[in-house]
Structure formats: C-alpha cells, structure tokens
CSV table of C-alpha atoms and ligand atoms in Angstrom, one decimal:
chain,number,residue,atom,x,y,z
A,1314,MET,CA,0.0,0.0,0.0
A,1315,ILE,CA,1.3,3.4,-0.8
A,1316,SER,CA,0.1,6.9,-0.4
A,1317,GLY,CA,1.3,10.5,-0.8
A,1318,TRP,CA,2.5,12.9,1.9
A,1319,GLY,CA,-1.0,13.3,3.4
A,1320,ARG,CA,-1.3,9.5,3.8
A,1321,TYR,CA,-4.6,9.6,2.1
A,1322,PRO,CA,-5.8,7.8,0.2
A,1323,ARG,CA,-3.6,4.5,0.7
A,1324,LEU,CA,-3.7,2.4,-2.3
A,1325,PRO,CA,-2.4,-1.0,-3.4
A,1326,SER,CA,0.4,-0.7,-6.1
A,1327,GLU,CA,3.4,-2.6,-7.4
A,1328,VAL,CA,6.4,-0.3,-6.8
A,1329,VAL,CA,9.5,-0.8,-8.9
A,1330,ARG,CA,12.8,0.9,-8.6
A,1331,PRO,CA,14.7,0.8,-12.0
A,1332,ALA,CA,18.3,1.8,-12.3
A,1333,PRO,CA,19.1,4.3,-15.0
A,1334,GLY,CA,19.0,2.4,-18.3
A,1335,SER,CA,16.5,-0.2,-17.2
A,1336,LEU,CA,13.5,2.2,-17.4
A,1337,PRO,CA,12.0,0.8,-20.5
A,1338,ASP,CA,11.8,-2.7,-18.9
A,1339,ALA,CA,10.1,-1.3,-15.9
A,1340,MET,CA,7.5,0.4,-18.1
A,1341,SER,CA,6.8,-2.5,-20.3
A,1342,GLY,CA,3.2,-3.7,-20.0
A,1343,GLY,CA,2.3,-0.3,-18.3
A,1344,PRO,CA,0.4,2.0,-17.6
A,1345,VAL,CA,2.7,3.3,-15.0
A,1346,ILE,CA,3.3,6.5,-13.1
A,1347,ALA,CA,6.6,8.1,-12.0
A,1348,ARG,CA,7.1,8.7,-8.3
A,1349,GLY,CA,9.9,11.1,-6.9
A,1350,ALA,CA,10.0,11.7,-3.1
A,1351,GLY,CA,6.2,11.2,-2.6
A,1352,ARG,CA,5.8,14.8,-1.4
A,1353,ALA,CA,2.7,15.4,-3.4
A,1354,TYR,CA,-0.1,15.2,-0.8
A,1355,GLY,CA,-2.6,12.9,-2.5
A,1356,ASP,CA,-2.5,10.2,-5.2
A,1357,ALA,CA,-0.7,12.0,-8.0
A,1358,ALA,CA,2.5,9.6,-7.6
A,1359,VAL,CA,0.5,6.5,-6.9
A,1360,SER,CA,-0.4,4.1,-9.7
A,1361,LEU,CA,-3.3,1.5,-9.2
A,1362,ARG,CA,-0.9,-0.7,-11.2
A,1363,ARG,CA,2.8,0.1,-11.3
A,1364,THR,CA,4.6,2.9,-9.7
A,1365,VAL,CA,8.0,3.7,-11.0
A,1366,GLN,CA,10.0,5.1,-8.1
A,1367,MET,CA,12.9,7.3,-9.4
A,1368,ASP,CA,15.2,7.3,-6.3
A,1369,ARG,CA,18.0,5.3,-8.1
A,1370,HIS,CA,18.3,8.1,-10.7
A,1371,ASP,CA,20.1,10.2,-8.2
A,1372,ARG,CA,23.4,11.5,-9.9
A,1373,MET,CA,24.5,15.0,-10.6
A,1374,LEU,CA,26.1,14.9,-14.1
A,1375,ASP,CA,27.4,18.3,-15.1
A,1376,PHE,CA,27.8,21.9,-13.7
A,1377,ASP,CA,28.8,25.1,-15.4
A,1378,ALA,CA,30.2,27.3,-12.8
A,1379,GLU,CA,30.1,30.3,-15.2
A,1380,THR,CA,26.2,30.1,-15.9
A,1381,GLY,CA,25.0,28.1,-12.9
A,1382,LEU,CA,23.5,25.4,-15.2
A,1383,LEU,CA,23.2,22.0,-13.5
A,1384,VAL,CA,22.5,18.8,-15.2
A,1385,ALA,CA,21.2,16.1,-12.9
A,1386,GLU,CA,19.1,13.0,-12.9
A,1387,ALA,CA,15.4,13.4,-12.1
A,1388,GLY,CA,15.6,11.6,-8.6
A,1389,VAL,CA,18.1,14.2,-7.2
A,1390,THR,CA,16.4,16.2,-4.5
A,1391,LEU,CA,16.5,20.0,-4.0
A,1392,GLY,CA,18.1,19.3,-0.7
A,1393,GLN,CA,21.0,17.4,-2.3
A,1394,ILE,CA,21.5,20.2,-4.7
A,1395,ILE,CA,21.6,22.8,-1.9
A,1396,ASP,CA,24.1,20.6,0.1
A,1397,ALA,CA,26.4,20.4,-2.9
A,1398,PHE,CA,26.1,23.8,-4.2
A,1399,LEU,CA,25.3,26.4,-1.6
A,1400,PRO,CA,28.8,26.1,-0.2
A,1401,ARG,CA,29.9,27.2,-3.7
A,1402,GLY,CA,27.5,30.1,-3.8
A,1403,TRP,CA,24.5,28.7,-5.6
A,1404,PHE,CA,20.9,28.1,-4.6
A,1405,PRO,CA,17.8,26.8,-6.5
A,1406,ALA,CA,16.1,29.6,-8.4
A,1407,VAL,CA,12.7,28.4,-7.5
A,1408,THR,CA,11.8,26.1,-4.5
A,1409,PRO,CA,8.6,24.8,-2.9
A,1410,GLY,CA,8.2,24.8,0.9
A,1411,THR,CA,10.0,21.6,1.4
A,1412,ARG,CA,13.5,20.6,0.1
A,1413,PHE,CA,12.7,16.9,0.1
A,1414,VAL,CA,11.2,17.1,-3.5
A,1415,THR,CA,12.9,15.6,-6.5
A,1416,LEU,CA,13.8,17.4,-9.7
A,1417,GLY,CA,11.2,15.2,-11.6
A,1418,GLY,CA,8.5,15.9,-9.1
A,1419,ALA,CA,9.3,19.8,-9.2
A,1420,ILE,CA,9.0,19.6,-13.0
A,1421,ALA,CA,5.9,17.6,-13.1
A,1422,ALA,CA,4.0,19.8,-10.7
A,1423,ASP,CA,5.8,22.9,-12.1
A,1424,VAL,CA,6.2,23.9,-8.5
A,1425,HIS,CA,6.1,27.6,-7.3
A,1426,GLY,CA,7.9,29.3,-4.5
A,1427,LYS,CA,7.7,32.5,-2.5
A,1428,ASN,CA,9.1,34.3,-5.5
A,1429,HIS,CA,6.5,33.3,-8.1
A,1430,HIS,CA,5.3,37.0,-8.3
A,1431,ARG,CA,8.9,37.9,-9.4
A,1432,ASP,CA,10.4,34.9,-11.0
A,1433,GLY,CA,7.6,32.6,-12.1
A,1434,ALA,CA,7.3,28.8,-11.5
A,1435,PHE,CA,10.0,26.1,-11.7
A,1436,ARG,CA,9.6,26.2,-15.4
A,1437,SER,CA,11.6,29.5,-15.4
A,1438,CYS,CA,14.8,27.7,-14.4
A,1439,VAL,CA,14.5,24.6,-16.6
A,1440,ALA,CA,16.7,24.8,-19.7
A,1441,TRP,CA,15.7,21.3,-21.0
A,1442,LEU,CA,14.6,17.9,-19.9
A,1443,ASP,CA,14.7,14.3,-21.2
A,1444,LEU,CA,11.5,12.6,-21.3
A,1445,VAL,CA,10.9,8.9,-21.8
A,1446,GLY,CA,7.6,8.2,-23.8
A,1447,PRO,CA,5.3,5.1,-23.7
A,1448,ASP,CA,7.5,3.1,-26.1
A,1449,GLY,CA,10.7,3.5,-23.9
A,1450,THR,CA,12.3,6.1,-26.2
A,1451,GLU,CA,13.7,9.3,-24.8
A,1452,GLN,CA,13.3,12.8,-26.3
A,1453,ARG,CA,14.9,16.0,-25.3
A,1454,CYS,CA,12.3,18.8,-24.7
A,1455,SER,CA,12.9,22.5,-24.3
A,1456,SER,CA,11.2,25.7,-25.4
A,1457,GLN,CA,13.1,25.2,-28.8
A,1458,GLN,CA,12.9,21.4,-29.1
A,1459,ASN,CA,9.6,19.5,-28.8
A,1460,ALA,CA,8.3,22.7,-27.3
A,1461,ASP,CA,4.7,21.4,-27.0
A,1462,LEU,CA,5.7,18.4,-25.0
A,1463,PHE,CA,8.0,20.6,-22.9
A,1464,ASP,CA,4.9,22.9,-22.1
A,1465,TRP,CA,2.7,20.0,-21.3
A,1466,THR,CA,5.3,18.2,-19.1
A,1467,LEU,CA,5.9,21.3,-16.8
A,1468,GLY,CA,2.7,20.9,-14.8
A,1469,GLY,CA,1.6,17.7,-16.5
A,1470,MET,CA,1.8,15.7,-13.3
A,1471,GLY,CA,3.7,12.8,-14.8
A,1472,LEU,CA,1.1,12.1,-17.5
A,1473,THR,CA,3.3,13.1,-20.4
A,1474,GLY,CA,6.1,10.5,-19.7
A,1475,ILE,CA,9.0,9.9,-17.3
A,1476,VAL,CA,11.6,12.7,-16.9
A,1477,THR,CA,15.0,11.1,-16.5
A,1478,ARG,CA,17.3,14.2,-16.4
A,1479,ALA,CA,17.0,17.9,-16.6
A,1480,ALA,CA,19.2,21.0,-16.8
A,1481,ILE,CA,18.3,23.7,-14.4
A,1482,ARG,CA,19.7,27.1,-13.8
A,1483,LEU,CA,20.8,27.8,-10.2
A,1484,ARG,CA,20.9,31.3,-8.6
A,1485,ARG,CA,24.0,32.9,-7.4
A,1486,VAL,CA,24.0,33.8,-3.7
A,1487,GLU,CA,26.6,35.4,-1.4
A,1488,SER,CA,25.4,33.8,1.9
A,1489,ALA,CA,23.3,31.1,3.4
A,1490,TRP,CA,21.2,33.8,5.1
A,1491,ILE,CA,18.1,35.6,4.5
A,1492,ALA,CA,17.3,39.1,5.6
A,1493,GLN,CA,13.6,38.7,6.8
A,1494,LYS,CA,11.1,41.3,7.4
A,1495,THR,CA,7.8,40.4,9.3
A,1496,ILE,CA,4.7,42.6,8.9
A,1497,PRO,CA,1.7,41.9,11.1
A,1498,CYS,CA,-1.4,42.5,9.1
A,1499,ALA,CA,-4.7,43.1,11.1
A,1500,ASN,CA,-7.1,41.6,8.5
A,1501,LEU,CA,-7.3,40.3,4.9
A,1502,THR,CA,-7.6,43.8,3.3
A,1503,ASP,CA,-4.3,44.8,5.2
A,1504,THR,CA,-2.7,41.6,4.1
A,1505,MET,CA,-3.4,42.0,0.4
A,1506,ALA,CA,-2.4,45.6,0.6
A,1507,ALA,CA,0.9,44.7,2.1
A,1508,PHE,CA,1.6,42.1,-0.5
A,1509,GLU,CA,0.9,44.7,-3.3
A,1510,ALA,CA,3.0,47.4,-1.6
A,1511,ASN,CA,5.9,44.9,-1.3
A,1512,ALA,CA,5.6,43.5,-4.9
A,1513,ASP,CA,9.4,44.2,-5.3
A,1514,ALA,CA,10.4,41.8,-2.4
A,1515,THR,CA,12.1,38.7,-3.8
A,1516,TYR,CA,10.3,36.4,-1.5
A,1517,SER,CA,6.9,36.9,0.2
A,1518,VAL,CA,4.5,34.7,2.1
A,1519,ALA,CA,1.8,35.2,4.6
A,1520,TRP,CA,0.8,32.9,7.4
A,1521,ILE,CA,-3.0,33.5,8.0
A,1522,ASP,CA,-4.9,32.8,11.1
A,1523,CYS,CA,-7.8,31.2,9.3
A,1524,LEU,CA,-10.0,30.9,12.4
A,1525,ALA,CA,-10.0,34.7,13.2
A,1526,THR,CA,-13.4,36.2,12.4
A,1527,GLY,CA,-15.1,39.6,12.2
A,1528,ALA,CA,-12.7,42.6,12.0
A,1529,ALA,CA,-9.8,40.2,12.4
A,1530,ARG,CA,-10.7,38.0,9.5
A,1531,GLY,CA,-7.6,37.1,7.5
A,1532,ARG,CA,-5.1,38.6,10.0
A,1533,SER,CA,-1.6,37.4,9.1
A,1534,LEU,CA,2.0,37.6,9.5
A,1535,LEU,CA,3.6,38.6,6.1
A,1536,MET,CA,7.1,37.5,5.8
A,1537,LEU,CA,9.4,39.1,3.2
A,1538,GLY,CA,12.9,37.9,2.4
A,1539,GLU,CA,16.1,38.7,0.5
A,1540,HIS,CA,19.2,36.7,0.1
A,1541,ALA,CA,21.7,38.5,2.5
A,1542,THR,CA,25.0,39.7,1.1
A,1543,ALA,CA,28.1,38.2,2.5
A,1544,GLN,CA,28.6,41.5,4.4
A,1545,GLN,CA,25.0,41.6,5.8
A,1546,SER,CA,25.4,37.9,7.0
A,1547,LYS,CA,28.2,39.1,9.4
A,1548,ARG,CA,29.7,35.6,9.3
A,1549,ARG,CA,33.3,34.6,8.7
A,1550,ASN,CA,32.0,31.9,6.3
A,1551,PRO,CA,28.8,33.3,5.0
A,1552,LEU,CA,27.9,30.3,2.9
A,1553,ALA,CA,28.2,27.8,5.7
A,1554,THR,CA,24.9,26.2,6.9
A,1555,PRO,CA,24.2,26.6,10.6
A,1556,LYS,CA,23.7,23.3,12.4
A,1557,THR,CA,20.1,22.6,13.3
A,1558,ASP,CA,18.5,19.7,14.9
A,1559,SER,CA,15.8,17.8,12.9
A,1560,LYS,CA,13.2,16.2,15.1
A,1561,SER,CA,11.1,13.2,14.0
A,1562,VAL,CA,7.6,12.6,15.1
A,1563,PRO,CA,7.9,9.1,16.6
A,1564,PHE,CA,4.3,7.9,16.3
A,1565,ASP,CA,0.8,8.9,15.0
A,1566,LEU,CA,-0.9,11.3,17.3
A,1567,PRO,CA,-4.5,10.4,18.2
A,1568,GLY,CA,-7.0,12.1,15.8
A,1569,TRP,CA,-8.5,14.2,18.6
A,1570,ALA,CA,-5.3,16.0,19.4
A,1571,LEU,CA,-6.2,18.4,16.5
A,1572,ASN,CA,-9.6,20.0,17.0
A,1573,GLY,CA,-11.1,23.4,16.5
A,1574,LEU,CA,-10.1,24.4,20.0
A,1575,THR,CA,-6.5,23.4,20.0
A,1576,VAL,CA,-6.0,24.9,16.6
A,1577,LYS,CA,-7.7,28.1,17.5
A,1578,ALA,CA,-5.5,28.5,20.6
A,1579,PHE,CA,-2.4,27.7,18.6
A,1580,ASN,CA,-3.2,30.2,15.9
A,1581,ALA,CA,-4.0,33.0,18.3
A,1582,PHE,CA,-0.7,32.3,20.2
A,1583,TYR,CA,1.3,32.2,17.0
A,1584,TRP,CA,-0.2,35.4,15.8
A,1585,ARG,CA,0.4,37.3,19.0
A,1586,LYS,CA,4.1,35.9,19.2
A,1587,GLY,CA,4.8,37.0,15.6
A,1588,LYS,CA,3.2,40.4,16.2
A,1589,SER,CA,5.3,41.3,19.1
A,1590,GLY,CA,8.5,39.7,17.7
A,1591,PRO,CA,11.4,41.5,15.9
A,1592,ARG,CA,10.3,43.1,12.5
A,1593,GLN,CA,13.8,42.6,10.9
A,1594,SER,CA,15.9,39.6,11.4
A,1595,LEU,CA,18.5,37.5,9.8
A,1596,VAL,CA,17.4,33.9,9.4
A,1597,ASP,CA,19.2,30.9,8.0
A,1598,TRP,CA,17.9,29.4,4.6
A,1599,GLN,CA,16.4,26.3,6.2
A,1600,SER,CA,14.2,28.3,8.6
A,1601,PHE,CA,13.1,30.8,5.9
A,1602,PHE,CA,12.3,28.4,3.0
A,1603,TYR,CA,11.6,25.1,4.9
A,1604,PRO,CA,10.3,25.6,8.4
A,1605,LEU,CA,8.3,22.3,8.3
A,1606,ASP,CA,11.4,20.3,7.2
A,1607,ALA,CA,12.8,20.7,10.8
A,1608,ILE,CA,10.2,18.3,12.0
A,1609,LEU,CA,10.7,15.1,10.0
A,1610,GLY,CA,7.7,13.1,9.4
A,1611,TRP,CA,5.3,15.8,10.6
A,1612,ASN,CA,2.6,14.3,8.5
A,1613,ARG,CA,2.0,11.8,11.3
A,1614,ILE,CA,0.8,14.7,13.6
A,1615,TYR,CA,-2.5,14.4,11.8
A,1616,GLY,CA,-3.2,10.9,13.1
A,1617,ARG,CA,-3.7,7.5,11.2
A,1618,LYS,CA,-6.5,8.7,9.0
A,1619,GLY,CA,-4.2,11.2,7.3
A,1620,PHE,CA,-4.8,14.7,6.1
A,1621,VAL,CA,-5.7,16.6,3.0
A,1622,GLN,CA,-4.5,19.9,1.7
A,1623,PHE,CA,-6.8,22.4,-0.1
A,1624,GLN,CA,-5.0,24.8,-2.4
A,1625,CYS,CA,-6.6,27.0,-4.9
A,1626,ALA,CA,-5.5,30.1,-6.9
A,1627,LEU,CA,-7.9,33.0,-7.4
A,1628,PRO,CA,-7.5,35.6,-10.2
A,1629,LEU,CA,-6.6,39.1,-9.1
A,1630,ASP,CA,-9.9,40.7,-9.5
A,1631,THR,CA,-11.9,38.2,-7.5
A,1632,ALA,CA,-9.2,37.3,-5.0
A,1633,GLN,CA,-10.4,39.4,-2.1
A,1634,THR,CA,-14.1,38.4,-2.3
A,1635,GLY,CA,-13.1,34.8,-3.0
A,1636,LEU,CA,-10.7,34.7,-0.1
A,1637,GLU,CA,-13.3,36.2,2.3
A,1638,ALA,CA,-15.9,33.7,1.3
A,1639,LEU,CA,-13.4,30.8,1.9
A,1640,LEU,CA,-12.2,32.1,5.3
A,1641,ASP,CA,-15.9,32.5,6.3
A,1642,GLU,CA,-16.7,29.0,5.4
A,1643,ILE,CA,-13.6,27.5,7.1
A,1644,ALA,CA,-14.2,29.6,10.3
A,1645,ALA,CA,-17.9,28.5,10.3
A,1646,ALA,CA,-16.9,24.8,10.1
A,1647,ARG,CA,-14.5,25.1,12.9
A,1648,ALA,CA,-12.6,22.3,11.0
A,1649,GLY,CA,-9.2,23.5,12.2
A,1650,SER,CA,-6.2,24.1,10.0
A,1651,PHE,CA,-2.8,24.9,11.5
A,1652,LEU,CA,-1.4,25.9,8.2
A,1653,ALA,CA,-3.1,28.6,6.1
A,1654,VAL,CA,-0.5,30.0,3.7
A,1655,LEU,CA,-1.3,32.9,1.2
A,1656,LYS,CA,1.0,33.8,-1.6
A,1657,ARG,CA,0.9,36.3,-4.4
A,1658,LEU,CA,1.3,34.7,-7.8
A,1659,GLY,CA,2.6,36.4,-10.9
A,1660,PRO,CA,1.4,35.5,-14.4
A,1661,GLY,CA,1.0,31.8,-15.2
A,1662,ALA,CA,2.9,29.9,-18.1
A,1663,GLY,CA,2.7,26.6,-19.8
A,1664,LYS,CA,-0.2,24.5,-20.9
A,1665,PHE,CA,-1.4,23.0,-17.6
A,1666,SER,CA,0.6,24.7,-14.8
A,1667,PHE,CA,-1.3,25.6,-11.7
A,1668,PRO,CA,-0.3,29.3,-11.0
A,1669,MET,CA,-2.3,32.2,-12.5
A,1670,GLU,CA,-1.9,35.8,-11.7
A,1671,GLY,CA,-3.6,36.4,-8.4
A,1672,TYR,CA,-3.5,34.8,-5.0
A,1673,THR,CA,-3.0,31.2,-3.7
A,1674,LEU,CA,-4.3,29.9,-0.5
A,1675,ALA,CA,-3.3,26.6,0.9
A,1676,LEU,CA,-4.7,24.8,4.1
A,1677,ASP,CA,-4.2,21.4,5.7
A,1678,PHE,CA,-7.1,19.6,7.4
A,1679,PRO,CA,-7.1,16.2,9.2
A,1680,VAL,CA,-9.3,13.8,7.2
A,1681,SER,CA,-12.9,13.4,8.4
A,1682,ASP,CA,-16.3,13.2,6.7
A,1683,LYS,CA,-16.9,16.8,8.0
A,1684,VAL,CA,-13.7,18.0,6.4
A,1685,LEU,CA,-14.5,16.3,3.0
A,1686,ALA,CA,-17.9,18.0,3.0
A,1687,LEU,CA,-16.3,21.3,3.8
A,1688,LEU,CA,-13.8,20.9,1.0
A,1689,GLU,CA,-16.6,20.4,-1.5
A,1690,ARG,CA,-18.0,23.8,-0.4
A,1691,LEU,CA,-14.5,25.3,-0.8
A,1692,ASP,CA,-14.4,23.9,-4.3
A,1693,ALA,CA,-17.7,25.5,-5.2
A,1694,ILE,CA,-16.5,28.9,-3.8
A,1695,THR,CA,-13.3,28.7,-5.8
A,1696,ILE,CA,-15.1,27.9,-9.1
A,1697,ALA,CA,-17.7,30.6,-8.5
A,1698,HIS,CA,-14.7,33.1,-8.3
A,1699,GLY,CA,-13.0,31.8,-11.4
A,1700,GLY,CA,-10.2,30.0,-9.5
A,1701,ARG,CA,-8.4,26.7,-10.1
A,1702,PHE,CA,-6.9,23.9,-8.0
A,1703,TYR,CA,-3.3,22.6,-7.4
A,1704,LEU,CA,-3.2,18.9,-8.5
A,1705,ALA,CA,-0.1,18.4,-6.4
A,1706,LYS,CA,-2.2,18.9,-3.3
A,1707,ASP,CA,-5.3,17.2,-4.4
A,1708,ALA,CA,-6.5,13.8,-3.0
A,1709,ARG,CA,-10.2,13.9,-3.4
A,1710,MET,CA,-11.5,16.2,-6.1
A,1711,LYS,CA,-14.2,15.1,-8.5
A,1712,ALA,CA,-13.5,15.0,-12.3
A,1713,ALA,CA,-16.4,17.4,-12.9
A,1714,THR,CA,-15.1,19.9,-10.3
A,1715,LEU,CA,-11.8,20.0,-12.2
A,1716,ARG,CA,-13.5,20.5,-15.5
A,1717,ALA,CA,-15.7,23.3,-14.1
A,1718,ALA,CA,-12.5,25.1,-12.9
A,1719,ASP,CA,-10.1,24.5,-15.6
A,1720,PRO,CA,-11.0,23.9,-19.2
A,1721,ARG,CA,-7.4,23.0,-19.9
A,1722,ALA,CA,-8.1,19.6,-18.3
A,1723,ASP,CA,-10.0,18.5,-21.6
A,1724,ASN,CA,-7.0,19.7,-23.8
A,1725,LEU,CA,-4.5,17.5,-21.7
A,1726,LYS,CA,-6.9,14.5,-22.0
A,1727,ARG,CA,-7.2,15.0,-25.9
A,1728,MET,CA,-3.4,15.5,-26.2
A,1729,ARG,CA,-2.8,12.3,-24.2
A,1730,ASP,CA,-5.2,10.3,-26.2
A,1731,GLU,CA,-3.8,11.6,-29.6
A,1732,MET,CA,-0.2,11.0,-28.7
A,1733,GLY,CA,-0.8,7.5,-27.1
A,1734,LEU,CA,0.1,8.6,-23.7
A,1735,SER,CA,-3.1,7.6,-21.9
A,1736,ALA,CA,-2.2,4.0,-22.3
A,1737,GLY,CA,1.3,4.4,-21.0
A,1738,PHE,CA,0.9,6.8,-18.1
A,1739,ARG,CA,-1.8,6.8,-15.4
A,1740,SER,CA,-1.9,7.7,-11.8
A,1741,ALA,CA,-4.8,7.1,-9.4
A,1742,GLN,CA,-5.3,10.8,-9.6
A,1743,SER,CA,-5.6,10.8,-13.4
A,1744,GLU,CA,-8.0,8.0,-13.3
A,1745,ARG,CA,-10.2,9.9,-10.6
A,1746,LEU,CA,-10.1,13.0,-12.6
A,1747,ALA,CA,-10.5,11.3,-16.0
A,1748,LEU,CA,-7.3,12.8,-17.4
B,3278,FAD,C1,5.7,20.5,3.3
B,3278,FAD,C2,5.3,20.7,1.8
B,3278,FAD,C3,5.4,22.0,1.3
B,3278,FAD,C4,5.1,22.2,-0.1
B,3278,FAD,N1,5.2,23.4,-0.5
B,3278,FAD,C5,5.0,23.6,-1.9
B,3278,FAD,C6,5.1,24.9,-2.4
B,3278,FAD,O1,5.4,25.9,-1.7
B,3278,FAD,N2,4.9,25.1,-3.8
B,3278,FAD,C7,4.6,24.0,-4.5
B,3278,FAD,O2,4.4,24.3,-5.8
B,3278,FAD,N3,4.4,22.7,-4.0
B,3278,FAD,C8,4.6,22.6,-2.7
B,3278,FAD,N4,4.6,21.2,-2.2
B,3278,FAD,C9,4.1,20.2,-3.2
B,3278,FAD,C10,5.5,19.6,-3.8
B,3278,FAD,O3,6.3,20.6,-4.1
B,3278,FAD,C11,5.1,18.8,-5.0
B,3278,FAD,O4,4.1,17.9,-4.8
B,3278,FAD,C12,6.2,18.1,-5.8
B,3278,FAD,O5,5.7,17.7,-6.9
B,3278,FAD,C13,6.7,16.9,-4.9
B,3278,FAD,O6,7.9,16.4,-5.6
B,3278,FAD,P1,8.2,14.8,-5.3
B,3278,FAD,O7,9.6,14.6,-5.9
B,3278,FAD,O8,7.9,14.4,-4.0
B,3278,FAD,O9,7.2,14.2,-6.4
B,3278,FAD,P2,6.1,13.0,-6.0
B,3278,FAD,O10,5.1,13.5,-5.0
B,3278,FAD,O11,6.7,11.8,-5.9
B,3278,FAD,O12,5.3,13.2,-7.5
B,3278,FAD,C14,4.5,14.4,-7.7
B,3278,FAD,C15,4.1,14.4,-9.2
B,3278,FAD,O13,5.3,14.4,-10.0
B,3278,FAD,C16,5.4,13.3,-10.9
B,3278,FAD,N5,6.8,12.9,-11.1
B,3278,FAD,C17,7.7,12.6,-10.1
B,3278,FAD,N6,8.8,12.3,-10.6
B,3278,FAD,C18,8.7,12.3,-11.9
B,3278,FAD,C19,9.5,12.0,-13.0
B,3278,FAD,N7,10.9,11.6,-12.9
B,3278,FAD,N8,9.1,12.1,-14.2
B,3278,FAD,C20,7.8,12.5,-14.5
B,3278,FAD,N9,7.0,12.8,-13.5
B,3278,FAD,C21,7.3,12.6,-12.2
B,3278,FAD,C22,4.6,12.2,-10.2
B,3278,FAD,O14,4.0,11.4,-11.2
B,3278,FAD,C23,3.4,13.1,-9.6
B,3278,FAD,O15,2.4,13.4,-10.6
B,3278,FAD,C24,4.8,21.1,-0.9
B,3278,FAD,C25,4.8,19.8,-0.4
B,3278,FAD,C26,5.1,19.6,1.0
B,3278,FAD,C27,4.9,18.2,1.5
C-alpha cells in the first residue's frame, strides 16, 4: 500500500525501482506513473498498477560554474542540490516549501515558491529535460525542441512521460542567510495591501490565522525575504549552513489531538508571538524556506487517517471576495487548520501549470467526513470566483469539479489520447479526474 504525503488515500500498487538504463523494462506492460519523493499530498504519484520510483536516478552529471547550469538525474532532490552547491554560492532559483522534492517531481508539478510573483514557477529555471515516452524512447524537450511536449510536461503531473534528467539554472547567492522582514497585518484587506505594496520583495508569504473572524478575518504575518549579502550575514563563512536539529515525530498522534479549540488556541498564540517579535531579522535558509522540514515526518501529527490539503488560486479581480468567502466557510466549520498560507502569484505559463496571476491559499485539514464535505463547499466557492486547483495537493476532487474550474483539463486529455500517452501513463489521480 502506498500513499502521498497526506497518507490519504492509501492504495495498493506494485512499486518498482529501476536503475538508469532499465527504465524501458520497468515500463513494459504499463500503464505506469513516475514517483519522486512522494511529497505530493494525494494520489498523483501513486499508480493503481505499477509505480516507478525514481530514487536510483540520483546522480548530478554536470555543472557550469559560469552560468550556474546544473544537469542532474530526475531523482536528485533540491536538498541534495543545496548541500552540494550552496557552499559554492548557488541556490535553487525556485523552490517549494520543502527541500525533500525531486527534480522530476518539481518539473511535473511545475512547483512555485515564495518568489512566483517575481520569477515565475519552476519552469523558469528549466533549460531542458529528457522525457521517456510510452514506447521507452527518450526525447529532449525545451522551449526550442519538442516545445509542445515541454509545455505539457511542466505541470503535467507525470502524465506525459517519465523525466530522466534535466538541466536547471541555479541562482548565485553570497550567503546562506536571508534578511527577513515580518509585517503583522490586522485583516485580509491589510494583508493584500501589504503584498501589493511589497511586490518588489524577492520572496513573500503570509501565514494566515484562518479561524479569526469579524474585523480580524484574514489577520496574518507577512514574511518578506532577500538573500543576504556576505557582508550583511556578518559571518566569517557566509555560505556555511548553521547546524540545526531535525526532530522526528515518533508515532501517530491520536486524531482528537487536533480540533477546533486546540488549533484556534495555537493560531492565536502564533499570531500574538509574531506580532510582538522582531520586525527585521537574519534567518538561515532552512528556517526561511523550509520551516516544516525541521520536523521530519510531521505528516504523522495528523493521526492515522491522514490529512488533506486544499490549495486554490484565485484571479486578481476576484481574489479578495473569494478569499473572504473561503475564510468565512472555514471559520464557520471550525474544522481546524494549523497551516493557512497565502502567496501572491505572478502570471502563469505553460499548458497545464497551476499558477495564475492572483493569490493562492493553501490549508491542511485532518481527514474526516466533515472536512471532506467542507472541501466540496470550498471547491464551489473557488469555481464561483474563477479560480483553479493545485493537483499536487489534491487527493479527493471530482472530475467534474476540475472540468468546471479548468477547461485545460480536456485539452490535456485530448493531447494524451492523440499521442498515445493515456495507455502508458496513469496515476490514481488521473483516473479519478478522468485525465
Ligand atoms: C511540506 C510541503 C510543502 C510544499 N510546498 C509547496 C510549495 O510551496 N509550492 C509548490 O508548488 N508545491 C509545494 N509542495 C508540493 C510539492 O512541491 C510537489 O508535490 C512536488 O511535486 C513533490 O515532488 P516529489 O519529488 O515528492 O514528487 P512526487 O510526490 O513523488 O510526485 C509528484 C508528481 O510528479 C510526478 N513525477 C515525479 N517524478 C517524476 C519523473 N521523474 N518524471 C515524471 N513525473 C514525475 C508524479 O507522477 C506526480 O504526478 C509542498 C509539499 C510539502 C509536503
């Protein structure tokens, strides 16, 4: 039985771990789906037949120290890249909120970071990728070569083939430190105004107290960040990573540990602490980009039933009313989400990538019938406001919901049928969503 990061749903699958070179054998008799580090929350990297785990494709192959172009196999994680290249002054140009993702997974989901409004999604740093098709042959794809396939693959959730290697551009940095500014915002209007006023910040993200209501609805801590220069870092070795302890969650917490009351108390405490804390600080790269990675296996906090994430993007013109409606619905349900994260997205790109110009809200919930019913209501609000859903977080959406939100889903299905990809690549998610 395997599952994604949310541990819901858990499904039976034959898992194979081919070495580079033996991928065509592992794929024969498909359909299959590629799996990276299994950090997608739901069933995107789970096949109801055969799941092809890419962890043996883990070599870095070439690096150009002039341009920062790294060629690596698809199973290499962003964490491994940081370990190897931060000491030499390079950092991923785009990163999601965990470093435990693979290159293949980052490409397939076209992940976005806290700098999407400035730099776009992962696609913006991918120079080319090699993709193995249903007959086992490999093609190089870039914006010049097999451009259509390149466009579908970035955000295509593994449904266009298996990425074996890619060339990505890293960003030059002078230190392992981030100059962080924290802005407490009293409500959603303040939060959005602060995002817009700080559009030139390289990184921005807001943590929202999603249970605050009335005048405090949407109160948040907006965090802005810039890579610190060597001088600002005030360290003898500015590129050295400070030692931090990673803690593991040793067992599943009982489901009742997380309820409306405990979450409300936590959120209120966190907001007050952030509000009274320092406004300007120097934080290490791990704390800024990957606060959750410090607690290994934190997905077990949600108990044995697992948890689900809801993440939507709303266009600029409806973002405020849409977010208000979502927050009202969540507060009324008292369903409890520790993590409500809001980001400003810049323009989207590609044929099936998630980001669109506007705002994206992401929230975690422990799985229960009540939560699943709430999520259906959040789906409807998102659709009514012209928004769309992030498949890397989805574990339970209906095919009709996706179609109502995103007309591109039918284009993906048509392209897959025409190119013979539907028979070769299927995930539990693609079957559920009729992709
Ligand atoms: C704590 C946390 C924070 C996160 N924060 C963010 C965030 O800020 N922004 C964001 O965009 N995402 C975020 N995510 C989601 C995560 O970035 C994506 O789900 C990413 O795709 C996971 O990569 P993975 O290697 O674990 O892939 P998996 O979960 O194993 O697979 C994800 C998808 O990629 C496909 N895939 C994997 N490898 C290959 C390959 N070699 N070839 C073809 N397809 C492949 C799979 O088929 C599947 O469809 C977060 C996830 C977690 C757990």
